Amino acid sequence: MRRRSPVSALSAVEYYADFKKELLASNCQKCSLSKHRTNIVVDRGNPEARVVFVGEAPGANEDREGRAFVGRGGKLLDELMLKEAGFDTNRDGLIINVAKCRPPANRPPTSEEAASCRPYLEKQLILVRPLILVLLGATALKHIIPEKKGSPMNEEVGKFFCHPAYPGMNIIVFFHPAYILRDPRKKPLMVEHIRRFKTLWTSLLGAH
Ligand code: URA
């Protein structure tokens, strides 16, 4: 019997847990990132939550552990979200990436790599149906909203908007936590963005 490709097998699944199991078992070889990876990194957090964070791609820690954002950047995100919004990323959110496998030397994923992974990301959004979509950094922004490619991050961060490609989702861009680690002077701005997030999150929680 012909083996179905990982994408066609995954497009049929109805439950997030099955999606994750299938993707992890797929040994996906759709792009060359598969050659270097230790683990496919599907996510971290709670797929029942209605807030999804989208990062760039796994780094060394994530590749080793098989979970998204477990390095210094992830810890900073967790701490700031908890302190400023009372938001527990593992309980209240799901963290995913544009690319599910680690690019060599932590470079950003190429357009081809992001396109190979795109059906997985789309399936995650369909199954989770987030009310809030948080894009972490310029790479996530350009792959999720391609017409914003090259737009200065200072103009994109911290404002909620909607987009026809993502119906029902309130989208907000945050600085990537790794950027805050490199330039801590931007931390107060990130705190401001998280507080704006909190206002919408708490009002949506009340409504759902
Ligand atoms: N940076 C990202 O964008 N994603 C991760 O999972 C880890 C670091």
mmCIF file of C-alpha atoms and ligand atoms in Angstrom:
data_model
loop_
_atom_site.group_PDB
_atom_site.id
_atom_site.type_symbol
_atom_site.label_atom_id
_atom_site.label_comp_id
_atom_site.label_asym_id
_atom_site.label_seq_id
_atom_site.Cartn_x
_atom_site.Cartn_y
_atom_site.Cartn_z
ATOM 1 C CA MET A 1 0.000 0.000 0.000
ATOM 2 C CA ARG A 2 1.276 3.513 -0.841
ATOM 3 C CA ARG A 3 2.240 5.483 2.249
ATOM 4 C CA ARG A 4 0.394 8.797 2.503
ATOM 5 C CA SER A 5 2.607 11.902 2.694
ATOM 6 C CA PRO A 6 2.766 13.505 6.163
ATOM 7 C CA VAL A 7 0.734 16.480 4.913
ATOM 8 C CA SER A 8 -2.148 14.488 3.417
ATOM 9 C CA ALA A 9 -2.298 12.241 6.506
ATOM 10 C CA LEU A 10 -2.312 15.306 8.765
ATOM 11 C CA SER A 11 -4.885 17.275 6.826
ATOM 12 C CA ALA A 12 -7.505 14.674 7.799
ATOM 13 C CA VAL A 13 -6.953 14.704 11.569
ATOM 14 C CA GLU A 14 -9.613 16.267 13.746
ATOM 15 C CA TYR A 15 -7.921 16.474 17.128
ATOM 16 C CA TYR A 16 -4.792 18.362 18.080
ATOM 17 C CA ALA A 17 -3.353 15.420 20.004
ATOM 18 C CA ASP A 18 -3.621 13.258 16.842
ATOM 19 C CA PHE A 19 -2.049 16.005 14.748
ATOM 20 C CA LYS A 20 0.908 16.172 17.114
ATOM 21 C CA LYS A 21 1.311 12.408 17.292
ATOM 22 C CA GLU A 22 1.186 12.070 13.481
ATOM 23 C CA LEU A 23 3.648 14.889 12.876
ATOM 24 C CA LEU A 24 6.115 13.538 15.417
ATOM 25 C CA ALA A 25 5.834 10.062 13.886
ATOM 26 C CA SER A 26 6.043 11.324 10.296
ATOM 27 C CA ASN A 27 9.815 11.732 10.107
ATOM 28 C CA CYS A 28 8.969 14.679 7.820
ATOM 29 C CA GLN A 29 11.584 15.179 5.084
ATOM 30 C CA LYS A 30 9.877 17.993 3.204
ATOM 31 C CA CYS A 31 12.878 20.275 3.465
ATOM 32 C CA SER A 32 16.564 19.983 4.205
ATOM 33 C CA LEU A 33 16.167 21.089 7.839
ATOM 34 C CA SER A 34 15.192 17.473 8.511
ATOM 35 C CA LYS A 35 18.808 16.434 7.914
ATOM 36 C CA HIS A 36 20.145 18.312 10.931
ATOM 37 C CA ARG A 37 17.360 18.026 13.474
ATOM 38 C CA THR A 38 17.281 15.951 16.660
ATOM 39 C CA ASN A 39 13.550 16.480 17.228
ATOM 40 C CA ILE A 40 10.616 17.939 15.338
ATOM 41 C CA VAL A 41 9.444 20.744 17.644
ATOM 42 C CA VAL A 42 5.672 20.928 17.403
ATOM 43 C CA ASP A 43 4.816 23.247 20.293
ATOM 44 C CA ARG A 44 4.805 23.958 24.017
ATOM 45 C CA GLY A 45 1.752 24.720 26.126
ATOM 46 C CA ASN A 46 -1.924 23.956 26.057
ATOM 47 C CA PRO A 47 -3.716 23.251 22.739
ATOM 48 C CA GLU A 48 -7.055 23.877 24.497
ATOM 49 C CA ALA A 49 -6.018 27.482 25.173
ATOM 50 C CA ARG A 50 -7.246 30.177 22.786
ATOM 51 C CA VAL A 51 -4.013 32.187 22.622
ATOM 52 C CA VAL A 52 -1.304 31.091 20.183
ATOM 53 C CA PHE A 53 2.211 32.550 20.058
ATOM 54 C CA VAL A 54 4.151 32.080 16.824
ATOM 55 C CA GLY A 55 7.951 32.229 16.929
ATOM 56 C CA GLU A 56 10.590 31.671 14.294
ATOM 57 C CA ALA A 57 12.165 28.224 14.586
ATOM 58 C CA PRO A 58 13.638 25.965 17.261
ATOM 59 C CA GLY A 59 17.126 26.706 18.577
ATOM 60 C CA ALA A 60 19.593 24.263 20.140
ATOM 61 C CA ASN A 61 17.677 23.825 23.411
ATOM 62 C CA GLU A 62 14.355 23.291 21.653
ATOM 63 C CA ASP A 63 15.907 20.837 19.173
ATOM 64 C CA ARG A 64 17.339 18.834 22.076
ATOM 65 C CA GLU A 65 14.189 18.867 24.234
ATOM 66 C CA GLY A 66 11.566 18.754 21.469
ATOM 67 C CA ARG A 67 9.615 21.681 22.996
ATOM 68 C CA ALA A 68 9.251 25.249 21.748
ATOM 69 C CA PHE A 69 10.842 28.243 23.487
ATOM 70 C CA VAL A 70 12.583 26.475 26.347
ATOM 71 C CA GLY A 71 15.795 28.541 26.172
ATOM 72 C CA ARG A 72 16.558 32.002 27.598
ATOM 73 C CA GLY A 73 14.122 33.736 25.233
ATOM 74 C CA GLY A 74 11.301 31.434 26.260
ATOM 75 C CA LYS A 75 12.055 31.957 29.942
ATOM 76 C CA LEU A 76 11.940 35.722 29.465
ATOM 77 C CA LEU A 77 8.617 35.452 27.643
ATOM 78 C CA ASP A 78 7.199 33.196 30.385
ATOM 79 C CA GLU A 79 8.348 35.557 33.159
ATOM 80 C CA LEU A 80 7.059 38.728 31.526
ATOM 81 C CA MET A 81 3.704 37.206 30.597
ATOM 82 C CA LEU A 82 3.201 35.910 34.125
ATOM 83 C CA LYS A 83 4.349 39.086 35.869
ATOM 84 C CA GLU A 84 2.591 41.616 33.642
ATOM 85 C CA ALA A 85 -0.544 39.718 32.613
ATOM 86 C CA GLY A 86 -0.941 36.856 35.099
ATOM 87 C CA PHE A 87 -0.672 34.658 32.000
ATOM 88 C CA ASP A 88 0.883 31.199 32.334
ATOM 89 C CA THR A 89 2.218 30.284 28.875
ATOM 90 C CA ASN A 90 1.974 26.543 29.558
ATOM 91 C CA ARG A 91 -1.603 26.718 30.835
ATOM 92 C CA ASP A 92 -3.112 29.704 29.031
ATOM 93 C CA GLY A 93 -1.351 29.567 25.664
ATOM 94 C CA LEU A 94 0.171 27.411 22.965
ATOM 95 C CA ILE A 95 3.581 28.330 21.557
ATOM 96 C CA ILE A 96 4.452 27.206 18.040
ATOM 97 C CA ASN A 97 6.984 28.193 15.367
ATOM 98 C CA VAL A 98 6.987 29.022 11.666
ATOM 99 C CA ALA A 99 9.519 26.190 11.135
ATOM 100 C CA LYS A 100 9.312 23.005 13.172
ATOM 101 C CA CYS A 101 12.973 21.997 12.767
ATOM 102 C CA ARG A 102 16.120 23.838 13.804
ATOM 103 C CA PRO A 103 17.922 25.745 11.041
ATOM 104 C CA PRO A 104 21.721 25.357 11.105
ATOM 105 C CA ALA A 105 23.540 27.989 13.205
ATOM 106 C CA ASN A 106 20.142 29.365 14.287
ATOM 107 C CA ARG A 107 19.635 31.277 11.050
ATOM 108 C CA PRO A 108 16.036 32.257 10.229
ATOM 109 C CA PRO A 109 14.123 29.732 8.111
ATOM 110 C CA THR A 110 14.174 30.459 4.372
ATOM 111 C CA SER A 111 10.945 31.164 2.473
ATOM 112 C CA GLU A 112 11.091 27.627 1.035
ATOM 113 C CA GLU A 113 11.502 26.072 4.485
ATOM 114 C CA ALA A 114 8.683 28.172 5.910
ATOM 115 C CA ALA A 115 6.479 27.227 2.943
ATOM 116 C CA SER A 116 7.202 23.504 3.506
ATOM 117 C CA CYS A 117 6.087 23.843 7.115
ATOM 118 C CA ARG A 118 3.128 26.087 6.362
ATOM 119 C CA PRO A 119 0.491 23.299 6.152
ATOM 120 C CA TYR A 120 1.460 22.226 9.690
ATOM 121 C CA LEU A 121 1.088 25.750 11.032
ATOM 122 C CA GLU A 122 -2.244 26.163 9.250
ATOM 123 C CA LYS A 123 -3.505 22.911 10.698
ATOM 124 C CA GLN A 124 -2.477 24.014 14.183
ATOM 125 C CA LEU A 125 -4.434 27.255 13.788
ATOM 126 C CA ILE A 126 -7.486 25.429 12.404
ATOM 127 C CA LEU A 127 -7.517 22.950 15.298
ATOM 128 C CA VAL A 128 -6.841 25.465 18.084
ATOM 129 C CA ARG A 129 -8.939 28.361 16.706
ATOM 130 C CA PRO A 130 -7.101 31.048 18.674
ATOM 131 C CA LEU A 131 -8.893 34.216 19.684
ATOM 132 C CA ILE A 132 -5.516 35.930 20.000
ATOM 133 C CA LEU A 133 -2.512 35.307 17.766
ATOM 134 C CA VAL A 134 0.764 36.773 19.031
ATOM 135 C CA LEU A 135 3.514 37.033 16.415
ATOM 136 C CA LEU A 136 6.952 37.006 18.011
ATOM 137 C CA GLY A 137 9.355 39.059 15.930
ATOM 138 C CA ALA A 138 9.885 40.027 12.320
ATOM 139 C CA THR A 139 10.331 36.506 10.944
ATOM 140 C CA ALA A 140 6.965 35.347 12.256
ATOM 141 C CA LEU A 141 5.365 38.558 11.001
ATOM 142 C CA LYS A 142 6.714 38.242 7.451
ATOM 143 C CA HIS A 143 5.714 34.599 7.075
ATOM 144 C CA ILE A 144 2.271 35.000 8.644
ATOM 145 C CA ILE A 145 1.408 38.337 7.011
ATOM 146 C CA PRO A 146 3.637 38.435 3.890
ATOM 147 C CA GLU A 147 2.552 41.938 2.845
ATOM 148 C CA LYS A 148 4.158 43.251 6.053
ATOM 149 C CA LYS A 149 7.574 41.898 5.057
ATOM 150 C CA GLY A 150 10.198 44.600 5.559
ATOM 151 C CA SER A 151 7.888 46.890 7.522
ATOM 152 C CA PRO A 152 9.791 48.438 10.479
ATOM 153 C CA MET A 153 9.117 46.478 13.665
ATOM 154 C CA ASN A 154 8.748 49.662 15.691
ATOM 155 C CA GLU A 155 5.632 50.414 13.630
ATOM 156 C CA GLU A 156 4.200 46.902 13.855
ATOM 157 C CA VAL A 157 4.556 45.978 17.526
ATOM 158 C CA GLY A 158 1.917 46.364 20.188
ATOM 159 C CA LYS A 159 -1.247 47.031 18.143
ATOM 160 C CA PHE A 160 -4.133 44.647 17.638
ATOM 161 C CA PHE A 161 -5.354 44.102 14.094
ATOM 162 C CA CYS A 162 -7.398 41.594 12.095
ATOM 163 C CA HIS A 163 -6.536 39.968 8.774
ATOM 164 C CA PRO A 164 -8.841 38.169 6.312
ATOM 165 C CA ALA A 165 -6.469 35.178 6.139
ATOM 166 C CA TYR A 166 -6.981 34.593 9.887
ATOM 167 C CA PRO A 167 -10.696 35.002 10.548
ATOM 168 C CA GLY A 168 -11.761 35.354 14.164
ATOM 169 C CA MET A 169 -8.243 36.079 15.392
ATOM 170 C CA ASN A 170 -7.041 39.266 17.052
ATOM 171 C CA ILE A 171 -3.431 39.573 15.948
ATOM 172 C CA ILE A 172 -0.684 41.428 17.809
ATOM 173 C CA VAL A 173 3.060 41.592 17.139
ATOM 174 C CA PHE A 174 5.574 41.490 20.002
ATOM 175 C CA PHE A 175 9.314 41.966 19.793
ATOM 176 C CA HIS A 176 11.023 38.583 19.683
ATOM 177 C CA PRO A 177 12.240 37.785 23.240
ATOM 178 C CA ALA A 178 15.774 37.183 21.886
ATOM 179 C CA TYR A 179 15.760 40.804 20.703
ATOM 180 C CA ILE A 180 14.880 41.991 24.229
ATOM 181 C CA LEU A 181 17.749 39.875 25.589
ATOM 182 C CA ARG A 182 20.100 41.579 23.127
ATOM 183 C CA ASP A 183 18.702 45.076 23.783
ATOM 184 C CA PRO A 184 17.137 45.263 27.275
ATOM 185 C CA ARG A 185 16.310 48.960 26.714
ATOM 186 C CA LYS A 186 13.329 47.654 24.690
ATOM 187 C CA LYS A 187 11.934 45.727 27.679
ATOM 188 C CA PRO A 188 9.647 48.542 28.930
ATOM 189 C CA LEU A 189 8.058 48.674 25.448
ATOM 190 C CA MET A 190 7.495 44.915 25.517
ATOM 191 C CA VAL A 191 5.884 45.314 28.971
ATOM 192 C CA GLU A 192 3.561 47.944 27.506
ATOM 193 C CA HIS A 193 2.589 45.558 24.682
ATOM 194 C CA ILE A 194 1.927 42.755 27.166
ATOM 195 C CA ARG A 195 -0.314 45.043 29.220
ATOM 196 C CA ARG A 196 -2.303 45.845 26.079
ATOM 197 C CA PHE A 197 -2.527 42.109 25.426
ATOM 198 C CA LYS A 198 -3.790 41.606 28.987
ATOM 199 C CA THR A 199 -6.637 44.082 28.507
ATOM 200 C CA LEU A 200 -8.006 42.189 25.493
ATOM 201 C CA TRP A 201 -7.249 38.749 26.910
ATOM 202 C CA THR A 202 -9.156 39.409 30.139
ATOM 203 C CA SER A 203 -12.129 40.879 28.271
ATOM 204 C CA LEU A 204 -12.236 37.893 25.869
ATOM 205 C CA LEU A 205 -11.925 35.433 28.739
ATOM 206 C CA GLY A 206 -14.990 36.974 30.325
ATOM 207 C CA ALA A 207 -16.874 36.586 27.031
ATOM 208 C CA HIS A 208 -15.944 32.908 26.397
HETATM 209 N N1 URA B 1 13.250 31.127 19.106
HETATM 210 C C1 URA B 1 12.111 30.898 18.430
HETATM 211 O O1 URA B 1 11.687 31.706 17.617
HETATM 212 N N2 URA B 1 11.452 29.766 18.684
HETATM 213 C C2 URA B 1 11.858 28.865 19.585
HETATM 214 O O2 URA B 1 11.183 27.850 19.768
HETATM 215 C C3 URA B 1 13.045 29.142 20.275
HETATM 216 C C4 URA B 1 13.721 30.267 20.025
#
